[in-house]
């Protein structure tokens, strides 16, 4: 996203036609929306996992769709910067206005920020997986009811946004192999709306990003090199305090 507008790069050519107001070039995998375009929709969010990962040197904002990855997104490299990026992704997902109130589960983080949006915190991955097993079962039901092969199709047919609400799991460290395999399977299941972010490098991660000591987020395969968007402990503690204030 830049001063000119929004550019979305898909990994594969989208199955659907360009929405009104959008344009493309010779590459059908790249869609562009001018900043002054007028668009509106009453449908559930098409990209509830779209979050800011950082800012390029030219000032453009890099957005990642966490839900689109068929596996976990790993944040290796400097652990302090990686944790700051992970917390930023979690809080932004829980609070940005285009996501239809997704549920964010923090696993193993010491700070309690459960008051921010739909954020809940658990101490171990086992408790998170137990709850997510029920969620995965419940999400497949509306997909079948609408004759949809994916949660994206179900969202277009759903009467309520919460029928296929995104679940984001953010782990403070790399889980054990069995737990990681379950997260990977759910993230790859087209009928389950789940995204997973892990602090630490996962060699078989669907997206592997490296946080540097200088505060950058890089990935050669993804052509990513940005100033990382981090959320420091004092910042998210302050946000949690604000959310506790009476409306």
PDB file of C-alpha atoms in Angstrom:
ATOM      1  CA  UNK A   1       0.000   0.000   0.000  1.00  0.00           C
ATOM      2  CA  UNK A   2       1.450   3.354  -1.056  1.00  0.00           C
ATOM      3  CA  UNK A   3       0.373   6.922  -1.697  1.00  0.00           C
ATOM      4  CA  UNK A   4      -0.962   5.779  -5.085  1.00  0.00           C
ATOM      5  CA  UNK A   5      -3.242   3.063  -3.700  1.00  0.00           C
ATOM      6  CA  UNK A   6      -3.313  -0.632  -2.897  1.00  0.00           C
ATOM      7  CA  UNK A   7      -1.586  -3.423  -4.828  1.00  0.00           C
ATOM      8  CA  UNK A   8      -2.381  -7.068  -4.070  1.00  0.00           C
ATOM      9  CA  UNK A   9      -0.116  -9.842  -5.374  1.00  0.00           C
ATOM     10  CA  UNK A  10      -1.771 -13.293  -5.407  1.00  0.00           C
ATOM     11  CA  UNK A  11       0.252 -16.516  -5.437  1.00  0.00           C
ATOM     12  CA  UNK A  12      -2.061 -17.888  -8.139  1.00  0.00           C
ATOM     13  CA  UNK A  13      -4.450 -16.252 -10.588  1.00  0.00           C
ATOM     14  CA  UNK A  14      -7.765 -15.523  -8.785  1.00  0.00           C
ATOM     15  CA  UNK A  15     -10.795 -17.495  -9.896  1.00  0.00           C
ATOM     16  CA  UNK A  16     -13.085 -14.473  -9.790  1.00  0.00           C
ATOM     17  CA  UNK A  17     -13.352 -11.448 -12.032  1.00  0.00           C
ATOM     18  CA  UNK A  18     -11.955  -8.074 -11.002  1.00  0.00           C
ATOM     19  CA  UNK A  19     -14.316  -6.230  -8.639  1.00  0.00           C
ATOM     20  CA  UNK A  20     -15.535  -2.792  -9.650  1.00  0.00           C
ATOM     21  CA  UNK A  21     -12.867  -0.120  -9.237  1.00  0.00           C
ATOM     22  CA  UNK A  22      -9.916  -2.538  -9.458  1.00  0.00           C
ATOM     23  CA  UNK A  23      -7.467  -2.778 -12.358  1.00  0.00           C
ATOM     24  CA  UNK A  24      -4.734  -5.188 -13.390  1.00  0.00           C
ATOM     25  CA  UNK A  25      -1.756  -5.314 -15.714  1.00  0.00           C
ATOM     26  CA  UNK A  26      -0.668  -8.137 -17.988  1.00  0.00           C
ATOM     27  CA  UNK A  27      -0.129 -10.293 -14.886  1.00  0.00           C
ATOM     28  CA  UNK A  28      -3.583 -11.389 -13.721  1.00  0.00           C
ATOM     29  CA  UNK A  29      -2.131 -12.218 -10.289  1.00  0.00           C
ATOM     30  CA  UNK A  30      -1.662  -8.530  -9.488  1.00  0.00           C
ATOM     31  CA  UNK A  31      -4.666  -6.348  -8.663  1.00  0.00           C
ATOM     32  CA  UNK A  32      -4.506  -2.589  -8.100  1.00  0.00           C
ATOM     33  CA  UNK A  33      -6.929  -0.198  -6.445  1.00  0.00           C
ATOM     34  CA  UNK A  34      -6.327   3.568  -6.770  1.00  0.00           C
ATOM     35  CA  UNK A  35      -6.379   5.492  -3.503  1.00  0.00           C
ATOM     36  CA  UNK A  36      -9.286   7.671  -4.685  1.00  0.00           C
ATOM     37  CA  UNK A  37     -11.444   4.725  -5.788  1.00  0.00           C
ATOM     38  CA  UNK A  38     -14.923   4.524  -4.272  1.00  0.00           C
ATOM     39  CA  UNK A  39     -15.844   0.989  -3.215  1.00  0.00           C
ATOM     40  CA  UNK A  40     -18.421  -0.369  -0.801  1.00  0.00           C
ATOM     41  CA  UNK A  41     -19.637  -3.762   0.343  1.00  0.00           C
ATOM     42  CA  UNK A  42     -21.978  -5.227   2.948  1.00  0.00           C
ATOM     43  CA  UNK A  43     -20.496  -8.711   2.617  1.00  0.00           C
ATOM     44  CA  UNK A  44     -18.299 -10.339   5.283  1.00  0.00           C
ATOM     45  CA  UNK A  45     -14.628  -9.424   5.084  1.00  0.00           C
ATOM     46  CA  UNK A  46     -12.855 -11.154   2.207  1.00  0.00           C
ATOM     47  CA  UNK A  47      -9.415 -10.756   3.810  1.00  0.00           C
ATOM     48  CA  UNK A  48      -9.742 -10.821   7.604  1.00  0.00           C
ATOM     49  CA  UNK A  49      -6.102 -11.911   7.927  1.00  0.00           C
ATOM     50  CA  UNK A  50      -4.664  -8.910   6.071  1.00  0.00           C
ATOM     51  CA  UNK A  51      -2.141  -7.176   8.354  1.00  0.00           C
ATOM     52  CA  UNK A  52       0.857  -4.873   8.157  1.00  0.00           C
ATOM     53  CA  UNK A  53       4.259  -6.556   8.397  1.00  0.00           C
ATOM     54  CA  UNK A  54       6.414  -3.496   7.812  1.00  0.00           C
ATOM     55  CA  UNK A  55       7.312  -0.550   5.620  1.00  0.00           C
ATOM     56  CA  UNK A  56       9.552  -0.584   2.550  1.00  0.00           C
ATOM     57  CA  UNK A  57      12.309   1.975   2.075  1.00  0.00           C
ATOM     58  CA  UNK A  58      10.140   3.813  -0.481  1.00  0.00           C
ATOM     59  CA  UNK A  59       7.402   4.274   2.132  1.00  0.00           C
ATOM     60  CA  UNK A  60       5.048   1.602   0.794  1.00  0.00           C
ATOM     61  CA  UNK A  61       3.372  -0.548   3.455  1.00  0.00           C
ATOM     62  CA  UNK A  62       3.752  -4.323   3.128  1.00  0.00           C
ATOM     63  CA  UNK A  63       0.532  -6.200   3.931  1.00  0.00           C
ATOM     64  CA  UNK A  64       0.452  -9.972   4.396  1.00  0.00           C
ATOM     65  CA  UNK A  65      -2.681 -12.121   4.275  1.00  0.00           C
ATOM     66  CA  UNK A  66      -1.931 -14.551   7.094  1.00  0.00           C
ATOM     67  CA  UNK A  67      -4.943 -16.718   6.263  1.00  0.00           C
ATOM     68  CA  UNK A  68      -3.717 -17.412   2.735  1.00  0.00           C
ATOM     69  CA  UNK A  69      -0.714 -19.510   3.783  1.00  0.00           C
ATOM     70  CA  UNK A  70      -1.131 -23.293   3.753  1.00  0.00           C
ATOM     71  CA  UNK A  71       0.861 -23.735   6.950  1.00  0.00           C
ATOM     72  CA  UNK A  72       2.507 -21.705   9.686  1.00  0.00           C
ATOM     73  CA  UNK A  73       4.189 -18.336   9.245  1.00  0.00           C
ATOM     74  CA  UNK A  74       7.511 -18.458  11.110  1.00  0.00           C
ATOM     75  CA  UNK A  75       9.417 -15.458  12.458  1.00  0.00           C
ATOM     76  CA  UNK A  76      13.036 -16.456  12.942  1.00  0.00           C
ATOM     77  CA  UNK A  77      16.134 -14.388  13.635  1.00  0.00           C
ATOM     78  CA  UNK A  78      16.370 -11.913  16.492  1.00  0.00           C
ATOM     79  CA  UNK A  79      13.910 -13.164  19.148  1.00  0.00           C
ATOM     80  CA  UNK A  80      13.111  -9.717  20.554  1.00  0.00           C
ATOM     81  CA  UNK A  81      12.240  -8.207  17.189  1.00  0.00           C
ATOM     82  CA  UNK A  82      10.371 -11.379  16.170  1.00  0.00           C
ATOM     83  CA  UNK A  83       8.221 -11.227  19.316  1.00  0.00           C
ATOM     84  CA  UNK A  84       7.477  -7.561  18.673  1.00  0.00           C
ATOM     85  CA  UNK A  85       6.369  -8.374  15.124  1.00  0.00           C
ATOM     86  CA  UNK A  86       4.258 -11.318  16.335  1.00  0.00           C
ATOM     87  CA  UNK A  87       2.484  -9.173  18.913  1.00  0.00           C
ATOM     88  CA  UNK A  88       1.869  -6.461  16.320  1.00  0.00           C
ATOM     89  CA  UNK A  89       0.291  -9.002  13.952  1.00  0.00           C
ATOM     90  CA  UNK A  90      -1.872 -10.336  16.786  1.00  0.00           C
ATOM     91  CA  UNK A  91      -3.134  -6.969  18.047  1.00  0.00           C
ATOM     92  CA  UNK A  92      -3.746  -5.588  14.565  1.00  0.00           C
ATOM     93  CA  UNK A  93      -5.739  -8.674  13.580  1.00  0.00           C
ATOM     94  CA  UNK A  94      -7.842  -8.317  16.720  1.00  0.00           C
ATOM     95  CA  UNK A  95      -8.559  -4.627  16.243  1.00  0.00           C
ATOM     96  CA  UNK A  96      -8.547  -3.598  12.584  1.00  0.00           C
ATOM     97  CA  UNK A  97     -11.992  -2.660  11.240  1.00  0.00           C
ATOM     98  CA  UNK A  98     -12.112  -4.895   8.137  1.00  0.00           C
ATOM     99  CA  UNK A  99     -11.819  -8.294   9.817  1.00  0.00           C
ATOM    100  CA  UNK A 100     -15.296  -9.076  11.263  1.00  0.00           C
ATOM    101  CA  UNK A 101     -13.914  -9.588  14.787  1.00  0.00           C
ATOM    102  CA  UNK A 102     -11.539 -12.540  14.402  1.00  0.00           C
ATOM    103  CA  UNK A 103     -10.421 -14.482  17.475  1.00  0.00           C
ATOM    104  CA  UNK A 104      -6.718 -14.294  18.388  1.00  0.00           C
ATOM    105  CA  UNK A 105      -5.109 -16.852  20.702  1.00  0.00           C
ATOM    106  CA  UNK A 106      -1.739 -16.011  22.236  1.00  0.00           C
ATOM    107  CA  UNK A 107       0.220 -19.053  23.393  1.00  0.00           C
ATOM    108  CA  UNK A 108       2.998 -18.725  25.955  1.00  0.00           C
ATOM    109  CA  UNK A 109       3.223 -14.939  26.138  1.00  0.00           C
ATOM    110  CA  UNK A 110       3.851 -13.650  29.665  1.00  0.00           C
ATOM    111  CA  UNK A 111       1.839 -10.435  29.294  1.00  0.00           C
ATOM    112  CA  UNK A 112      -1.931 -10.628  29.558  1.00  0.00           C
ATOM    113  CA  UNK A 113      -3.470  -8.581  26.747  1.00  0.00           C
ATOM    114  CA  UNK A 114      -6.707 -10.534  26.672  1.00  0.00           C
ATOM    115  CA  UNK A 115      -8.688  -7.295  27.005  1.00  0.00           C
ATOM    116  CA  UNK A 116      -7.695  -6.132  23.510  1.00  0.00           C
ATOM    117  CA  UNK A 117     -10.445  -7.091  21.078  1.00  0.00           C
ATOM    118  CA  UNK A 118     -11.096 -10.826  20.836  1.00  0.00           C
ATOM    119  CA  UNK A 119      -7.709 -11.799  22.247  1.00  0.00           C
ATOM    120  CA  UNK A 120      -7.341 -14.692  24.647  1.00  0.00           C
ATOM    121  CA  UNK A 121      -4.157 -15.957  26.245  1.00  0.00           C
ATOM    122  CA  UNK A 122      -3.238 -19.527  27.201  1.00  0.00           C
ATOM    123  CA  UNK A 123      -0.089 -20.808  28.813  1.00  0.00           C
ATOM    124  CA  UNK A 124       0.430 -23.940  26.731  1.00  0.00           C
ATOM    125  CA  UNK A 125      -0.299 -25.148  23.229  1.00  0.00           C
ATOM    126  CA  UNK A 126      -2.361 -28.105  24.433  1.00  0.00           C
ATOM    127  CA  UNK A 127      -5.158 -25.880  25.726  1.00  0.00           C
ATOM    128  CA  UNK A 128      -5.194 -23.912  22.481  1.00  0.00           C
ATOM    129  CA  UNK A 129      -5.359 -27.039  20.331  1.00  0.00           C
ATOM    130  CA  UNK A 130      -8.242 -28.477  22.338  1.00  0.00           C
ATOM    131  CA  UNK A 131     -10.347 -25.374  21.707  1.00  0.00           C
ATOM    132  CA  UNK A 132      -9.305 -25.143  18.062  1.00  0.00           C
ATOM    133  CA  UNK A 133     -10.297 -28.741  17.418  1.00  0.00           C
ATOM    134  CA  UNK A 134     -13.887 -27.786  18.245  1.00  0.00           C
ATOM    135  CA  UNK A 135     -13.637 -24.613  16.160  1.00  0.00           C
ATOM    136  CA  UNK A 136     -12.412 -26.542  13.110  1.00  0.00           C
ATOM    137  CA  UNK A 137     -15.330 -28.956  13.435  1.00  0.00           C
ATOM    138  CA  UNK A 138     -17.830 -26.099  13.737  1.00  0.00           C
ATOM    139  CA  UNK A 139     -16.413 -24.217  10.736  1.00  0.00           C
ATOM    140  CA  UNK A 140     -16.672 -27.160   8.386  1.00  0.00           C
ATOM    141  CA  UNK A 141     -20.436 -27.326   9.071  1.00  0.00           C
ATOM    142  CA  UNK A 142     -21.382 -23.997   7.356  1.00  0.00           C
ATOM    143  CA  UNK A 143     -19.068 -24.833   4.453  1.00  0.00           C
ATOM    144  CA  UNK A 144     -21.006 -28.038   3.864  1.00  0.00           C
ATOM    145  CA  UNK A 145     -24.344 -26.306   4.469  1.00  0.00           C
ATOM    146  CA  UNK A 146     -23.611 -23.690   1.786  1.00  0.00           C
ATOM    147  CA  UNK A 147     -22.081 -26.229  -0.567  1.00  0.00           C
ATOM    148  CA  UNK A 148     -18.794 -24.348  -0.314  1.00  0.00           C
ATOM    149  CA  UNK A 149     -15.398 -25.907  -0.837  1.00  0.00           C
ATOM    150  CA  UNK A 150     -13.609 -23.247   1.190  1.00  0.00           C
ATOM    151  CA  UNK A 151     -14.219 -20.709   3.939  1.00  0.00           C
ATOM    152  CA  UNK A 152     -13.800 -17.949   1.346  1.00  0.00           C
ATOM    153  CA  UNK A 153     -16.755 -19.322  -0.620  1.00  0.00           C
ATOM    154  CA  UNK A 154     -18.751 -19.805   2.583  1.00  0.00           C
ATOM    155  CA  UNK A 155     -18.168 -16.168   3.573  1.00  0.00           C
ATOM    156  CA  UNK A 156     -19.731 -14.974   0.336  1.00  0.00           C
ATOM    157  CA  UNK A 157     -22.840 -17.034   1.083  1.00  0.00           C
ATOM    158  CA  UNK A 158     -22.948 -16.671   4.878  1.00  0.00           C
ATOM    159  CA  UNK A 159     -25.794 -14.826   6.537  1.00  0.00           C
ATOM    160  CA  UNK A 160     -23.621 -13.921   9.545  1.00  0.00           C
ATOM    161  CA  UNK A 161     -19.903 -12.984   9.509  1.00  0.00           C
ATOM    162  CA  UNK A 162     -19.199 -15.035  12.650  1.00  0.00           C
ATOM    163  CA  UNK A 163     -20.110 -18.307  10.920  1.00  0.00           C
ATOM    164  CA  UNK A 164     -16.608 -18.520   9.440  1.00  0.00           C
ATOM    165  CA  UNK A 165     -14.668 -16.180  11.714  1.00  0.00           C
ATOM    166  CA  UNK A 166     -10.891 -16.220  11.356  1.00  0.00           C
ATOM    167  CA  UNK A 167      -8.890 -17.815  14.158  1.00  0.00           C
ATOM    168  CA  UNK A 168      -5.308 -16.568  14.516  1.00  0.00           C
ATOM    169  CA  UNK A 169      -2.904 -18.512  16.738  1.00  0.00           C
ATOM    170  CA  UNK A 170       0.332 -16.796  17.732  1.00  0.00           C
ATOM    171  CA  UNK A 171       2.926 -18.918  19.565  1.00  0.00           C
ATOM    172  CA  UNK A 172       5.800 -17.379  21.535  1.00  0.00           C
ATOM    173  CA  UNK A 173       8.041 -20.289  20.537  1.00  0.00           C
ATOM    174  CA  UNK A 174       8.127 -23.243  18.148  1.00  0.00           C
ATOM    175  CA  UNK A 175       5.665 -25.923  19.403  1.00  0.00           C
ATOM    176  CA  UNK A 176       6.496 -29.617  19.542  1.00  0.00           C
ATOM    177  CA  UNK A 177       6.354 -31.544  16.266  1.00  0.00           C
ATOM    178  CA  UNK A 178       2.921 -33.061  16.870  1.00  0.00           C
ATOM    179  CA  UNK A 179       1.319 -29.725  17.800  1.00  0.00           C
ATOM    180  CA  UNK A 180       2.986 -28.014  14.862  1.00  0.00           C
ATOM    181  CA  UNK A 181       1.616 -30.668  12.519  1.00  0.00           C
ATOM    182  CA  UNK A 182      -1.932 -30.036  13.774  1.00  0.00           C
ATOM    183  CA  UNK A 183      -1.603 -26.277  13.273  1.00  0.00           C
ATOM    184  CA  UNK A 184      -0.190 -26.876   9.797  1.00  0.00           C
ATOM    185  CA  UNK A 185      -3.058 -29.206   8.874  1.00  0.00           C
ATOM    186  CA  UNK A 186      -5.735 -26.737   9.979  1.00  0.00           C
ATOM    187  CA  UNK A 187      -4.041 -23.826   8.206  1.00  0.00           C
ATOM    188  CA  UNK A 188      -3.921 -25.897   5.007  1.00  0.00           C
ATOM    189  CA  UNK A 189      -7.548 -27.053   5.283  1.00  0.00           C
ATOM    190  CA  UNK A 190      -9.624 -24.851   2.932  1.00  0.00           C
ATOM    191  CA  UNK A 191     -12.704 -25.405   5.095  1.00  0.00           C
ATOM    192  CA  UNK A 192     -11.041 -24.092   8.279  1.00  0.00           C
ATOM    193  CA  UNK A 193     -10.417 -20.374   8.807  1.00  0.00           C
ATOM    194  CA  UNK A 194      -7.176 -20.576  10.752  1.00  0.00           C
ATOM    195  CA  UNK A 195      -3.807 -18.836  10.504  1.00  0.00           C
ATOM    196  CA  UNK A 196      -0.772 -19.591  12.653  1.00  0.00           C
ATOM    197  CA  UNK A 197       2.260 -17.447  13.464  1.00  0.00           C
ATOM    198  CA  UNK A 198       5.250 -18.879  15.342  1.00  0.00           C
ATOM    199  CA  UNK A 199       8.168 -17.021  16.910  1.00  0.00           C
ATOM    200  CA  UNK A 200      11.195 -19.035  15.824  1.00  0.00           C
ATOM    201  CA  UNK A 201      12.284 -20.596  12.577  1.00  0.00           C
ATOM    202  CA  UNK A 202      10.267 -23.500  11.144  1.00  0.00           C
ATOM    203  CA  UNK A 203      12.136 -25.109   8.230  1.00  0.00           C
ATOM    204  CA  UNK A 204       8.877 -26.359   6.720  1.00  0.00           C
ATOM    205  CA  UNK A 205       6.934 -23.144   7.351  1.00  0.00           C
ATOM    206  CA  UNK A 206       4.628 -21.926   4.599  1.00  0.00           C
ATOM    207  CA  UNK A 207       6.275 -18.504   4.938  1.00  0.00           C
ATOM    208  CA  UNK A 208       9.638 -18.029   6.644  1.00  0.00           C
ATOM    209  CA  UNK A 209      10.540 -14.495   7.654  1.00  0.00           C
ATOM    210  CA  UNK A 210      13.700 -13.433   9.469  1.00  0.00           C
ATOM    211  CA  UNK A 211      13.841 -10.562  11.968  1.00  0.00           C
ATOM    212  CA  UNK A 212      17.191  -8.774  12.149  1.00  0.00           C
ATOM    213  CA  UNK A 213      18.834  -6.971  15.065  1.00  0.00           C
ATOM    214  CA  UNK A 214      18.435  -3.763  13.062  1.00  0.00           C
ATOM    215  CA  UNK A 215      14.657  -4.122  13.175  1.00  0.00           C
ATOM    216  CA  UNK A 216      14.066  -5.351   9.648  1.00  0.00           C
ATOM    217  CA  UNK A 217      11.958  -8.234   8.401  1.00  0.00           C
ATOM    218  CA  UNK A 218      13.384 -10.102   5.418  1.00  0.00           C
ATOM    219  CA  UNK A 219      12.684 -13.114   3.244  1.00  0.00           C
ATOM    220  CA  UNK A 220      14.457 -13.876  -0.024  1.00  0.00           C
ATOM    221  CA  UNK A 221      11.818 -16.283  -1.413  1.00  0.00           C
ATOM    222  CA  UNK A 222       9.021 -13.800  -0.650  1.00  0.00           C
ATOM    223  CA  UNK A 223      11.035 -10.785  -1.878  1.00  0.00           C
ATOM    224  CA  UNK A 224      10.473  -9.089   1.493  1.00  0.00           C
ATOM    225  CA  UNK A 225      12.867  -6.517   2.970  1.00  0.00           C
ATOM    226  CA  UNK A 226      11.078  -4.001   5.179  1.00  0.00           C
ATOM    227  CA  UNK A 227      11.411  -2.071   8.395  1.00  0.00           C
ATOM    228  CA  UNK A 228       9.495  -4.381  10.700  1.00  0.00           C
ATOM    229  CA  UNK A 229       6.308  -3.207  12.367  1.00  0.00           C
ATOM    230  CA  UNK A 230       6.774  -4.103  16.022  1.00  0.00           C
ATOM    231  CA  UNK A 231       4.681  -3.639  19.124  1.00  0.00           C
ATOM    232  CA  UNK A 232       6.785  -3.235  22.243  1.00  0.00           C
ATOM    233  CA  UNK A 233       5.591  -4.580  25.633  1.00  0.00           C
ATOM    234  CA  UNK A 234       4.928  -1.106  27.020  1.00  0.00           C
ATOM    235  CA  UNK A 235       2.844  -0.272  23.946  1.00  0.00           C
ATOM    236  CA  UNK A 236       0.526  -3.272  24.091  1.00  0.00           C
ATOM    237  CA  UNK A 237       0.196  -2.945  27.862  1.00  0.00           C
ATOM    238  CA  UNK A 238      -0.967   0.604  27.272  1.00  0.00           C
ATOM    239  CA  UNK A 239      -3.448  -0.590  24.658  1.00  0.00           C
ATOM    240  CA  UNK A 240      -4.782  -3.193  27.068  1.00  0.00           C
ATOM    241  CA  UNK A 241      -5.350  -0.438  29.634  1.00  0.00           C
ATOM    242  CA  UNK A 242      -7.262   1.644  27.089  1.00  0.00           C
ATOM    243  CA  UNK A 243      -9.547  -1.271  26.237  1.00  0.00           C
ATOM    244  CA  UNK A 244     -10.346  -1.684  29.931  1.00  0.00           C
ATOM    245  CA  UNK A 245     -11.689   1.881  30.185  1.00  0.00           C
ATOM    246  CA  UNK A 246     -15.498   2.265  30.153  1.00  0.00           C
ATOM    247  CA  UNK A 247     -16.964   3.262  26.801  1.00  0.00           C
TER     248      UNK A 247
END
